[in-house]
Short mmCIF file of C-alpha atoms and ligand atoms in Angstrom, two decimals:
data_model
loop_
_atom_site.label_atom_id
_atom_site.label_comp_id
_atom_site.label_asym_id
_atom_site.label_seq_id
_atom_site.Cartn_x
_atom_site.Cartn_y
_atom_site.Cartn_z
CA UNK A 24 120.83 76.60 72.05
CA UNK A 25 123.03 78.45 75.03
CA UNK A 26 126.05 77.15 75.71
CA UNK A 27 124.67 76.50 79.07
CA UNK A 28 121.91 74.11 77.79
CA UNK A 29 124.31 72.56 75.05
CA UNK A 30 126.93 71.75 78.05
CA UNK A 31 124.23 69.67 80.09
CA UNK A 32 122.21 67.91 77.29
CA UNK A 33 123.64 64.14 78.07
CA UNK A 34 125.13 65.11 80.54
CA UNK A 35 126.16 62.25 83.44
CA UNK A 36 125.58 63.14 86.40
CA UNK A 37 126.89 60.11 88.02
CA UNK A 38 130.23 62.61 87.65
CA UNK A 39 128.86 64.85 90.35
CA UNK A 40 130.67 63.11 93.52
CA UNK A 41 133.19 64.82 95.95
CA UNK A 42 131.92 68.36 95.83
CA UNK A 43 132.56 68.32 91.82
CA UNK A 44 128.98 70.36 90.71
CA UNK A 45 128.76 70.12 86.74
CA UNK A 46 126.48 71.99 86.78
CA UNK A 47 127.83 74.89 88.73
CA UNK A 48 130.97 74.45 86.27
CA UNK A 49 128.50 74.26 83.01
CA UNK A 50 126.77 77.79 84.08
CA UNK A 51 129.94 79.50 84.72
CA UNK A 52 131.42 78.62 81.40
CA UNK A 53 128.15 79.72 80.29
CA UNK A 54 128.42 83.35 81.71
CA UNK A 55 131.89 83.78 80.83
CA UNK A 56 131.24 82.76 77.04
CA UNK A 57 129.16 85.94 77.25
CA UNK A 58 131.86 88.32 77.74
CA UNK A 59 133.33 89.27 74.22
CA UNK A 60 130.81 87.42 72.35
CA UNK A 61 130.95 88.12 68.93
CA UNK A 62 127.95 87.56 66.02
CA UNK A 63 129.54 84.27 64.78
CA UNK A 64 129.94 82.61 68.42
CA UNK A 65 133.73 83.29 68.81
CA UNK A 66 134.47 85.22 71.84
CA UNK A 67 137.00 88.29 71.74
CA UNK A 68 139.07 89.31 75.43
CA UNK A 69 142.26 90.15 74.22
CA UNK A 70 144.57 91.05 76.78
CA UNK A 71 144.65 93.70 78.75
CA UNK A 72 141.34 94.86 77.63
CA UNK A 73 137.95 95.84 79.23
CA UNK A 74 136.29 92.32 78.64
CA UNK A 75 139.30 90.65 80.02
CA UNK A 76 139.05 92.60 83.19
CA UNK A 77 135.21 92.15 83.12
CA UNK A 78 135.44 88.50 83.02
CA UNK A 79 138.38 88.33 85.94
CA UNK A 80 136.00 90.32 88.21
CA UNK A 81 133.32 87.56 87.95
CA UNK A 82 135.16 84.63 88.66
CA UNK A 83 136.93 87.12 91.15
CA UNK A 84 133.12 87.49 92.75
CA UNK A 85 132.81 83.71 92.48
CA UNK A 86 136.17 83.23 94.22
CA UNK A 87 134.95 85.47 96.83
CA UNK A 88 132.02 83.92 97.51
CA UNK A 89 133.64 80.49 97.84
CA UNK A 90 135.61 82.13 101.19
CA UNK A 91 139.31 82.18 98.80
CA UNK A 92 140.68 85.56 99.71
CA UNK A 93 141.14 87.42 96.62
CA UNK A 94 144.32 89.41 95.64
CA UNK A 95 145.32 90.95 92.55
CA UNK A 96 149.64 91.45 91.06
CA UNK A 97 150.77 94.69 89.15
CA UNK A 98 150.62 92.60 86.00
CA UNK A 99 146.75 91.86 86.78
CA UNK A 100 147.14 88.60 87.55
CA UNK A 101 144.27 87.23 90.01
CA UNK A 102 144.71 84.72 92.68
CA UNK A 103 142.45 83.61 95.32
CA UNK A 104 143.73 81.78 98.72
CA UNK A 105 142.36 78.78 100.53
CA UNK A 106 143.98 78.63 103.97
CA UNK A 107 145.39 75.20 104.58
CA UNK A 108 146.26 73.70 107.70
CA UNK A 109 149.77 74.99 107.69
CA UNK A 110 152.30 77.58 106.40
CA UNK A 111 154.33 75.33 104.17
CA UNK A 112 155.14 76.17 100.35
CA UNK A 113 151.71 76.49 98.62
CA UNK A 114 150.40 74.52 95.75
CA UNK A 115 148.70 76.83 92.66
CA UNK A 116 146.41 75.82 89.76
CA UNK A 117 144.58 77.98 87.35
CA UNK A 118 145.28 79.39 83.49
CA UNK A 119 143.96 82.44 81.26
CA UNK A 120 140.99 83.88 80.69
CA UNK A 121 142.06 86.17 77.75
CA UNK A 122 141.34 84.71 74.24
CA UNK A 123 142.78 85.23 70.64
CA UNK A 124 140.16 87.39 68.32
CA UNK A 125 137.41 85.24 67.32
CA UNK A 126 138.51 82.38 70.15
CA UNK A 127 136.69 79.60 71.69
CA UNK A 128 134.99 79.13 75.43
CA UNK A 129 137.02 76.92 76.86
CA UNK A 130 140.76 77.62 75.86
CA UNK A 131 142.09 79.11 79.26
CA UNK A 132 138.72 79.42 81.02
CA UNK A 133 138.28 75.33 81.62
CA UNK A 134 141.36 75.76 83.83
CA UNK A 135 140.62 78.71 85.59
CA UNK A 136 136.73 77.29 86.08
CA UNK A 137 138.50 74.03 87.17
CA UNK A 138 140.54 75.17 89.91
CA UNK A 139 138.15 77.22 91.12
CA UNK A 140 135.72 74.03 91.60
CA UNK A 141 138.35 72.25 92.89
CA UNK A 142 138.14 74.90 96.06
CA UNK A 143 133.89 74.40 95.88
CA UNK A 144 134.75 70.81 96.20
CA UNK A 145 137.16 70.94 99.36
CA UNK A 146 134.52 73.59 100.79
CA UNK A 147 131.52 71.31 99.99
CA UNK A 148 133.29 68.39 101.60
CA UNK A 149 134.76 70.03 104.44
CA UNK A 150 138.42 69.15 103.40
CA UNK A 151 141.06 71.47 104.47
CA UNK A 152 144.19 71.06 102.21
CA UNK A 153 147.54 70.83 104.64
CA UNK A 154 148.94 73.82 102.77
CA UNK A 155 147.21 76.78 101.39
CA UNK A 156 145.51 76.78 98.07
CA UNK A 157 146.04 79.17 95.14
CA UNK A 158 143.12 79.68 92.45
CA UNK A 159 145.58 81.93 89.39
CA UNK A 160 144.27 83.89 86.28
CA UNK A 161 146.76 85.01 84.66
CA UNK A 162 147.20 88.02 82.32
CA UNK A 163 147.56 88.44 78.45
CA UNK A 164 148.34 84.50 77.61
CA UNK A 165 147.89 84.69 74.07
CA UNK A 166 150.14 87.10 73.74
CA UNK A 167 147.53 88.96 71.39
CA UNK A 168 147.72 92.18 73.14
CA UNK A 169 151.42 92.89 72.47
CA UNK A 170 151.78 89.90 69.76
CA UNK A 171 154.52 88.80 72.19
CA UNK A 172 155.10 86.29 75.39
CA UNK A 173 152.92 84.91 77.91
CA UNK A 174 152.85 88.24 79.64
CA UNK A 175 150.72 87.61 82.66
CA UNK A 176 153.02 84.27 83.80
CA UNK A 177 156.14 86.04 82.61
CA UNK A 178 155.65 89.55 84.97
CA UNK A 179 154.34 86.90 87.66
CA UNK A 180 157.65 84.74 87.04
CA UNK A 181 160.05 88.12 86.85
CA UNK A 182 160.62 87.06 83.37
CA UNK A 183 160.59 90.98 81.70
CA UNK A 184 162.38 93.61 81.15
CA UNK A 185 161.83 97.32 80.66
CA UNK A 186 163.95 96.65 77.92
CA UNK A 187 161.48 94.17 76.65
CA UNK A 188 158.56 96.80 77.90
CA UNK A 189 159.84 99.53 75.63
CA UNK A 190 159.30 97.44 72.79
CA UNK A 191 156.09 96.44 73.37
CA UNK A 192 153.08 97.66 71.09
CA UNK A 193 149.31 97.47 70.50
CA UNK A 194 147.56 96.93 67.29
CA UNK A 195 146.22 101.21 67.89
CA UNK A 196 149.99 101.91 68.53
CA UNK A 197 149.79 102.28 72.34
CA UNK A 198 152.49 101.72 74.54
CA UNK A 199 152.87 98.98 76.93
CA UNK A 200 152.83 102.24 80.06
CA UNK A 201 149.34 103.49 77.82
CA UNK A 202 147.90 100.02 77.96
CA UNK A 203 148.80 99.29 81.65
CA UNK A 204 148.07 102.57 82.93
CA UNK A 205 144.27 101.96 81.22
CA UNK A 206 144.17 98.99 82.40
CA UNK A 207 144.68 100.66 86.53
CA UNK A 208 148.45 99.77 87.08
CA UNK A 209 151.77 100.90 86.22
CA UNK A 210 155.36 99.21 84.63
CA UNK A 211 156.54 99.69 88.33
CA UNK A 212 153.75 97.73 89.96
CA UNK A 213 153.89 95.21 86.62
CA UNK A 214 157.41 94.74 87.35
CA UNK A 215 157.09 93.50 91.06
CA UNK A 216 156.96 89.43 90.33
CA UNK A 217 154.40 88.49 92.39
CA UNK A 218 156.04 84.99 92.64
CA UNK A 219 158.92 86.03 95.20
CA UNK A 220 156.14 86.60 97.60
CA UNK A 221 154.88 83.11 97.27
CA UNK A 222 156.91 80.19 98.73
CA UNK A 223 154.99 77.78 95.89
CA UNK A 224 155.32 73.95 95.60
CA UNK A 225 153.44 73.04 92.82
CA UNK A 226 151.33 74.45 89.84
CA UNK A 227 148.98 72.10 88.02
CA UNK A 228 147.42 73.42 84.52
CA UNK A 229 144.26 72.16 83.44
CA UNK A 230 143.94 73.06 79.39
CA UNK A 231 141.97 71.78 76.79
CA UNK A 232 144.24 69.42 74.45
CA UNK A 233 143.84 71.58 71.49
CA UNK A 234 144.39 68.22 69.45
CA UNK A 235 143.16 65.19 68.25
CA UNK A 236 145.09 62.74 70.40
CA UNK A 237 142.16 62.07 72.86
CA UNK A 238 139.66 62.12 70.29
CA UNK A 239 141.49 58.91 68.42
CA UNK A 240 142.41 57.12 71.57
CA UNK A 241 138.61 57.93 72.84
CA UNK A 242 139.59 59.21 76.41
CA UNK A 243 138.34 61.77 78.24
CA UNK A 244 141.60 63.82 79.44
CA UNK A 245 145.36 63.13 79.01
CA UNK A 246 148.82 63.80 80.93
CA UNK A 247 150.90 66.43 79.15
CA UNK A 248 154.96 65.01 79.02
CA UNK A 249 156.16 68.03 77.42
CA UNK A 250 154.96 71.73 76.21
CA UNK A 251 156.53 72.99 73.09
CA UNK A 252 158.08 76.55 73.16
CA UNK A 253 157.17 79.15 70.94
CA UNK A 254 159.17 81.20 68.90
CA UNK A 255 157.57 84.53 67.32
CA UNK A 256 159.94 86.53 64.25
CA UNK A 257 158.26 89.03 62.90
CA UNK A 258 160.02 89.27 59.15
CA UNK A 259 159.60 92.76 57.21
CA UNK A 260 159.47 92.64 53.21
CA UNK A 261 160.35 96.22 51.84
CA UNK A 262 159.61 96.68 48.39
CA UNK A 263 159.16 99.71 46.12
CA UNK A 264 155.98 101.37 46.30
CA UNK A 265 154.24 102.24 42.96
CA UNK A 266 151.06 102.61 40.50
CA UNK A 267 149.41 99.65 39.57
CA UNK A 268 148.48 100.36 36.72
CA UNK A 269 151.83 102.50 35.27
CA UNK A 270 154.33 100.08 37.00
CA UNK A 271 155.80 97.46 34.15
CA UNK A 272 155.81 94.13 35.61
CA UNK A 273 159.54 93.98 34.70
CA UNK A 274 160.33 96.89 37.10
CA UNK A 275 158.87 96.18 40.46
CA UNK A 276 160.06 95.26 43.13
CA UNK A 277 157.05 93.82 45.22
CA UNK A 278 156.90 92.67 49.08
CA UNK A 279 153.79 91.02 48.45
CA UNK A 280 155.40 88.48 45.82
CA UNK A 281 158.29 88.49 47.89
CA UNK A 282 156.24 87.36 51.06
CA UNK A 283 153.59 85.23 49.52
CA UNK A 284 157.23 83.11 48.17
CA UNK A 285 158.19 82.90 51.64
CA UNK A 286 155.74 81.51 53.35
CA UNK A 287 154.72 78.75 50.63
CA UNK A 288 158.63 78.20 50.56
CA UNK A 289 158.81 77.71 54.77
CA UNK A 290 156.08 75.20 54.92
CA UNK A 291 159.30 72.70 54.01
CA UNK A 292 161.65 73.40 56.42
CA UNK A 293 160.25 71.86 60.06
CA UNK A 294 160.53 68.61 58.59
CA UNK A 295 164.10 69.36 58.17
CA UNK A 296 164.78 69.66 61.62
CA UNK A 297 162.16 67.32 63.84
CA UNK A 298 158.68 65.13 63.19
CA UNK A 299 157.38 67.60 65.95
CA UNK A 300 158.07 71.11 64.50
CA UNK A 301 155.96 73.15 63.23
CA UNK A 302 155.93 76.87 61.23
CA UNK A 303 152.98 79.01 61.08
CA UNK A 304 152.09 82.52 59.36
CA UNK A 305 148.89 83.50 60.58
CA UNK A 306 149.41 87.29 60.78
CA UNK A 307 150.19 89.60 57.68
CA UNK A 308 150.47 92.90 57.20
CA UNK A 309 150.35 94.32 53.29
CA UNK A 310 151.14 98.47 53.77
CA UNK A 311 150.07 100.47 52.48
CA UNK A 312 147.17 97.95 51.49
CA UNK A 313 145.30 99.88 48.86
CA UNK A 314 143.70 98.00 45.73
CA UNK A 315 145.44 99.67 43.06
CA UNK A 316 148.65 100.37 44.87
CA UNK A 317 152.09 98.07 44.94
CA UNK A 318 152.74 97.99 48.28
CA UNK A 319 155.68 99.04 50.13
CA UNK A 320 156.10 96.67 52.74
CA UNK A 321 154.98 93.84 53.98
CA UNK A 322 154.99 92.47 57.84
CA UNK A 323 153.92 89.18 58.90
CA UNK A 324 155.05 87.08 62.45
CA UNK A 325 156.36 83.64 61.66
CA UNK A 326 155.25 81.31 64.84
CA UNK A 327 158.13 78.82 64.89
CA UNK A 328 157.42 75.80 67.88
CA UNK A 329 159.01 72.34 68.59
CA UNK A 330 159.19 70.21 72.38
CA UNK A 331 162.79 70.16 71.57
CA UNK A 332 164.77 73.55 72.16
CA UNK A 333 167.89 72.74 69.71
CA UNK A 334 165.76 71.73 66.62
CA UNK A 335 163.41 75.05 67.64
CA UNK A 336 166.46 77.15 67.40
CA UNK A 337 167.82 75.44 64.11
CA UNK A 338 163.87 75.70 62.43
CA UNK A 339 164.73 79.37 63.40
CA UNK A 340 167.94 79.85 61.70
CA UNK A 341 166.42 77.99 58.43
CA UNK A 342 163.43 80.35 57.69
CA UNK A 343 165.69 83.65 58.86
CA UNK A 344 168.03 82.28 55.96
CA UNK A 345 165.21 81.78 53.73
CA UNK A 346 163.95 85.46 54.47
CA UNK A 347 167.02 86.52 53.19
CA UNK A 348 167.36 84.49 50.19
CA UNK A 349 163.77 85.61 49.05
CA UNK A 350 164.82 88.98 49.56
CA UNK A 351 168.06 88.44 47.32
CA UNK A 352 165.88 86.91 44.40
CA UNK A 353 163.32 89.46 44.13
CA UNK A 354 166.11 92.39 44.79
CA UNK A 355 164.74 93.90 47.32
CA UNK A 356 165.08 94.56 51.30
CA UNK A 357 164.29 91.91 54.38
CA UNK A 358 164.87 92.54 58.15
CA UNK A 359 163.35 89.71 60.76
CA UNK A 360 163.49 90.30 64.63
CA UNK A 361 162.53 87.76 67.00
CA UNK A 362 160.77 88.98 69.41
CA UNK A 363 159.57 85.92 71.23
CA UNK A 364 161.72 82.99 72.41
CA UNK A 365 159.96 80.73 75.28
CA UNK A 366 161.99 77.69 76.17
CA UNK A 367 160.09 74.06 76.04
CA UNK A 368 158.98 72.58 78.89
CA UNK A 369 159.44 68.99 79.71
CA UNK A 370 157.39 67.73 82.57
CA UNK A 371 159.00 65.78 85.55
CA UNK A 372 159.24 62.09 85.27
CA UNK A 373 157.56 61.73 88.45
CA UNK A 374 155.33 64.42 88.03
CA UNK A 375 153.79 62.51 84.86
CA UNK A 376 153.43 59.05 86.86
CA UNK A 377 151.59 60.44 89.89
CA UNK A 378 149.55 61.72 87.21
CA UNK A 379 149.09 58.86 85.76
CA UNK A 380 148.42 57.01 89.04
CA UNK A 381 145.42 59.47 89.66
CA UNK A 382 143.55 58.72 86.15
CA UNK A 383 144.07 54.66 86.52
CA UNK A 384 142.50 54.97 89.65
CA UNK A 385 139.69 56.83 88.03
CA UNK A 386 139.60 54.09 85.55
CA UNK A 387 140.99 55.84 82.64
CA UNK A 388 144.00 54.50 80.58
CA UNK A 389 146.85 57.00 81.09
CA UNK A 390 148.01 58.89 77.42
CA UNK A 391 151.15 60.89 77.62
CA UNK A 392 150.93 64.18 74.87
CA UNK A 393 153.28 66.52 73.95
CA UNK A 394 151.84 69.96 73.63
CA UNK A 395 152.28 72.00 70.57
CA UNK A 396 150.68 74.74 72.61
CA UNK A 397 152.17 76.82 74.73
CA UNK A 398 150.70 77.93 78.12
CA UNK A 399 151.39 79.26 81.38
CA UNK A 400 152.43 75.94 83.49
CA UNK A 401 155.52 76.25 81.09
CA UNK A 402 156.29 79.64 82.10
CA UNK A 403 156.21 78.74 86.12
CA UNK A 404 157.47 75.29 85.15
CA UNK A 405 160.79 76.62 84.66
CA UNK A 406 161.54 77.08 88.19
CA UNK A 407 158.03 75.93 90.30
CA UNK A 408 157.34 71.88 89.28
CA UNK A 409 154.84 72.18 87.00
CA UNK A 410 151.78 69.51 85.53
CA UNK A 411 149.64 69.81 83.09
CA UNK A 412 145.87 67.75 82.38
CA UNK A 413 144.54 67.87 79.29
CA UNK A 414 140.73 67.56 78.58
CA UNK A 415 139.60 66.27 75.14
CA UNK A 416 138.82 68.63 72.51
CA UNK A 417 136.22 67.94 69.56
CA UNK A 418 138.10 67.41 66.10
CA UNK A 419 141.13 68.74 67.44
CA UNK A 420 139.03 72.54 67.06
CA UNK A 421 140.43 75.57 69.16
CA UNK A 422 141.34 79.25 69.33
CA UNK A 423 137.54 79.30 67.03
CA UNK A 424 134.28 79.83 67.83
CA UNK A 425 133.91 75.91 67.20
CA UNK A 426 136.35 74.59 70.32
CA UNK A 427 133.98 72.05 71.98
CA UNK A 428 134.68 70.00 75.20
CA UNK A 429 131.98 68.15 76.64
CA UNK A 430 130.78 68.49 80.27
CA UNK A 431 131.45 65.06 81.31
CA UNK A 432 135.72 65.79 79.82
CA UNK A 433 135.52 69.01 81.17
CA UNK A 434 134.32 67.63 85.14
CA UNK A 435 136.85 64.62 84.73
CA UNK A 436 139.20 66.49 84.46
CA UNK A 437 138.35 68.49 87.31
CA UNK A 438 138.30 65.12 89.27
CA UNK A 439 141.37 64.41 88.32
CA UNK A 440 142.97 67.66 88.84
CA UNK A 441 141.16 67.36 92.85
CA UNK A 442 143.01 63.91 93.41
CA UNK A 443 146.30 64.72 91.74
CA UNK A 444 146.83 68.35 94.09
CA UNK A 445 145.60 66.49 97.17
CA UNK A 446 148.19 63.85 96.29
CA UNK A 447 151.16 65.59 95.91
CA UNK A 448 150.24 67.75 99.25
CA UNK A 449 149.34 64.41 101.25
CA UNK A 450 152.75 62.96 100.21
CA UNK A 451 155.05 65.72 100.81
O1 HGY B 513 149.71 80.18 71.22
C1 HGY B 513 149.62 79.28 72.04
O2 HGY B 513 150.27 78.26 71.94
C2 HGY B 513 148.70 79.42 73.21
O3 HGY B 513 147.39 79.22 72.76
N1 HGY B 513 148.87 80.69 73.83
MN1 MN B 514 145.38 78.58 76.42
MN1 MN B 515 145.25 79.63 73.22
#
């Protein structure tokens, strides 16, 4: 069954009120789970890449034909303007459209697809918001690309460097000024921030939760009171390359043992420092990676996260230590480098309780989450007040082909989204 089909089946469509169309949202996801499909359902638009830009010149199209003026950033961020009544600072809403390899159809897209229909809705209705209106896809979220930041947000926000540029990589070994000259723009263009143009006063994130919180407490969407901030370190193991079968186990000196004690020895340490961090290796590199060959080195990213930027930073200095002690015990070489360090995000006080005002109104029993994810809002949260809505995910599933969030989440959330951006403009 197409996603399309699987989205409406029990459906309610007492939900469609106040412009809100699921079905309109239901065949858009729909056409953008097309773009990077892959044989076992997961979608691939990595950054940067062809599909990505495919899939931004649809919704672009869609944006277009919903009379938002479309305009696109040297980073290749996309934003489309609703006019409001007057000048003042603008409000924004919108997320990625890029995916990890393999991801799901909703991480990034639901938030894109939701602002978008929260413009259909003021259109449909003939509301004019008091201050212009700001649909945003944003660049490269997942960091996949690069295997570093939240580039899109971060060029948007000023955030980079061409310090930081020079370093940057691609799994074929081009250069950040290969991939962004491919892509149609250039480091200069990528390093104008869009943002100094824009005189914003508010971004609002809608995201699938990612987690199981909903799912226990059986409610549709959530508030977000924090967003945890990732840490990336890549860690090297150099060994001593060799034979196989000629090498005496007594004489080698292997990365691969070396690595595969590290990262069983890390799983420890975040409870050292906080009930909220967390450690993950979920890349590895074995070179030269040949059968019968002991390798030489071995490179792997450690993903290091917590809400709390102190106890981040300490879960940090534990597993660099342990890199090194590893090293030490199997004589042989380590060198770590971090080469991602996004601060945490809280989310204003007041912020969370208009928030929550909006979803008791809509008859939903408020539930605060922190977010172990990271995500743009936390990127312009650092200087533009930020919020973030989170719609329920199945079993907790995401960044897989099996991330599921059902029609009637996905359209609440765009209700609440509607009420909570024409709240904080009507209270200025
Ligand atoms: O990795 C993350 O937390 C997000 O999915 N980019
Ligand atoms: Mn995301
Ligand atoms: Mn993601």
């Amino acid at each position: 069954m197409v996603l399309y089909d699987k989205l409406l089946a029990g459906y309610n469509t007492q939900l469609d009120h106040s412009g809100i169309n699921g079905k309109r949202l239901a065949s858009r996801l729909h056409e953008l789970s097309k773009i990077g499909a892959g044989e076992n359902g997961g979608v691939t638009r990595i950054g940067y890449s062809p599909e990505e830009k495919h899939a931004k010149e649809i919704v672009s199209k869609w944006m277009t034909e919903a009379g938002l003026e479309v305009t696109t950033d040297g980073a290749g961020n996309v934003f489309g303007r609703l006019k409001g009544k007057s000048e003042g600072p603008i409000v924004m809403s919108g997320s990625h459209l890029d995916t990890v390899p393999s991801g799901g159809n909703f991480d990034g897209v639901l938030g894109v697809l939701a602002a978008l229909e929260v413009a259909e809705a003021w259109k449909e209705t003939g509301y004019i918001p008091p201050v212009s209106y700001e649909v945003a896809i944003f660049s490269d979220e997942e960091g996949s690309r690069f295997n570093a930041g939240i580039t899109g947000s971060d060029a948007f926000m000023g955030n980079l460097s061409n310090e930081v540029l020079d370093t940057y990589i691609d799994a074929e070994g081009k250069s950040f000024d290969e991939v962004i000259h491919e892509y149609g723009s250039s480091r200069e263009e990528f390093l104008q921030p869009a943002s100094v143009e824009k005189d914003m006063q508010f971004f609002a994130e809608v995201h699938i939760e990612q987690g199981e919180v909903l799912e226990k407490f059986d409610r549709p969407v959530g508030i977000v009171n924090g967003i945890a901030g990732p840490a990336w370190l890549e860690v090297t193991f150099e060994g001593k390359a060799g034979h196989a079968g000629n090498t005496p186990m007594g004489s080698r000196k292997d990365p691969v043992i070396a690595a595969g004690i590290f990262v069983s020895e890390i799983e420890s340490l975040p409870s050292k420092v906080s009930e909220t961090a967390v450690a993950t290796v979920g890349k590895l590199n074995v070179h030269p990676n040949g059968v019968n060959v002991i390798a030489q080195k071995v490179e792997l990213i450690v993903d290091i996260r917590d809400i709390n930027e102190r106890t981040r930073d300490q879960l940090v200095e534990l597993i660099c230590q342990k890199a090194e002690s590893v090293a030490e015990q199997r004589g042989l070489q380590a060198k770590w480098n971090l080469n991602t360090k996004i601060k945490p995000l809280p989310i204003k006080r007041d912020l969370q309780e208009r928030l929550a005002d909006v979803v008791n109104k809509l008859g939903i029993t408020p539930t605060f989450i922190p977010s172990g994810a990271g995500h743009d809002a936390m990127i312009l949260g650092e200087r533009i007040p930020a919020a973030m809505i989170f719609a329920r995910s199945k079993e907790g599933i995401s960044h897989n082909p099996k991330e599921w969030t059902s029609l009637d989440d996905c359209v609440m959330a765009v209700h609440v989204l509607k009420q909570l951006l024409e709240k904080v403009m009507e209270e200025k």
